[in-house]
């Protein structure tokens, strides 16, 4: 048993788990976010005796006898100042990083209320924001310093909004004070936890999927395989994406799903997933568009390796080149760009009536999600209700289905 002081309350943890898991899962303090679980992003930041600490990597035993603070423990005045300054500076976009940033700001301003820009930068150096570019967060922290230092009153919010005037985004307060709900902050009675077993290889034949050991685990509730999917192919622009790859099928990328595992206790999910045994025959992958176009390239899809052809015609290019004073011929390449949003993808599906579903997701396009889930389950669209919770960044990367259809299938 471990005793901790969190936001001035004495609480106990039965097990020596990560502090973040204790805060979120046991105490339901969800302002501390889980962006990476490995000490890289800072969304889980809490203050420990006034210092910013990442709660995801260290166990509760480390924090006995220390004072832990989350944004829920800020004073009313502090909350008001941070809400106002972050709104006024335009420092809040998706908001997923913001409670962590606010705590870094407090750690700094409590000991130095006239910081320089470089001191502000240093205070938030362990925290990543993918939306704002940091400048506005720095401005918000400098502004908060001035409000505390000069004991300034918080200006009243405008009552009427007019075109061509600045105003605060309406969701800023809940993103600053941690009451805004992202999907992973929700909990439902008797909720199960599910995870996909994904292909180890970009291109391989799946020879055998053995789920017997995983099924024997006492916490395993259900394992689904491709034959359990009513319509196995989904896709936003083209229906070309297998929900699951069956035995005998060939994978197309390392993320392909081979099995879906649901358990009753979150803590045992990884263990049960690791008990699913897959035999593969590894095949040479196709890794570039150029390779995919070669005559002897293996077919990624039965209808070929070209998804669509587009021709862009604008003016008379030949004549323009022939009459140009200079002609520069060069090849330009751009790298693969990961969206790197801060909130990991997450979805909850709740059975609704006999054959309907209510989805809670961080998706960027709930209508596509509704359509594709209905198609996959072969149920009318009206039976699928998709609710978008706060979206912790996306930048286009949360348009496709990633986990939503899997949650729906399991529910
Ligand atoms: S640093 Fe803890 S969740 Fe990312
Ligand atoms: S506002 Fe910082 S990650 Fe989105």
mmCIF file of C-alpha atoms and ligand atoms in Angstrom, residues 93-98 129-132 342, ligand 2:
data_model
loop_
_atom_site.group_PDB
_atom_site.id
_atom_site.type_symbol
_atom_site.label_atom_id
_atom_site.label_comp_id
_atom_site.label_asym_id
_atom_site.label_seq_id
_atom_site.Cartn_x
_atom_site.Cartn_y
_atom_site.Cartn_z
ATOM 1 C CA UNK A 93 -5.565 24.585 -30.278
ATOM 2 C CA UNK A 94 -6.262 20.880 -29.817
ATOM 3 C CA UNK A 95 -5.499 21.361 -26.125
ATOM 4 C CA UNK A 96 -4.001 17.939 -25.499
ATOM 5 C CA UNK A 97 -0.660 19.370 -24.359
ATOM 6 C CA UNK A 98 -2.104 22.335 -22.476
ATOM 7 C CA UNK A 129 3.035 20.857 -28.699
ATOM 8 C CA UNK A 130 2.264 19.831 -32.271
ATOM 9 C CA UNK A 131 -0.309 22.547 -32.969
ATOM 10 C CA UNK A 132 0.859 25.951 -31.840
ATOM 11 C CA UNK A 342 -0.258 14.280 -29.616
HETATM 12 S S1 LIG B 2 -2.447 22.485 -28.643
HETATM 13 FE FE1 LIG B 2 -0.524 21.609 -28.165
HETATM 14 S S2 LIG B 2 -0.598 19.656 -29.074
HETATM 15 FE FE2 LIG B 2 -2.408 20.606 -29.742
#
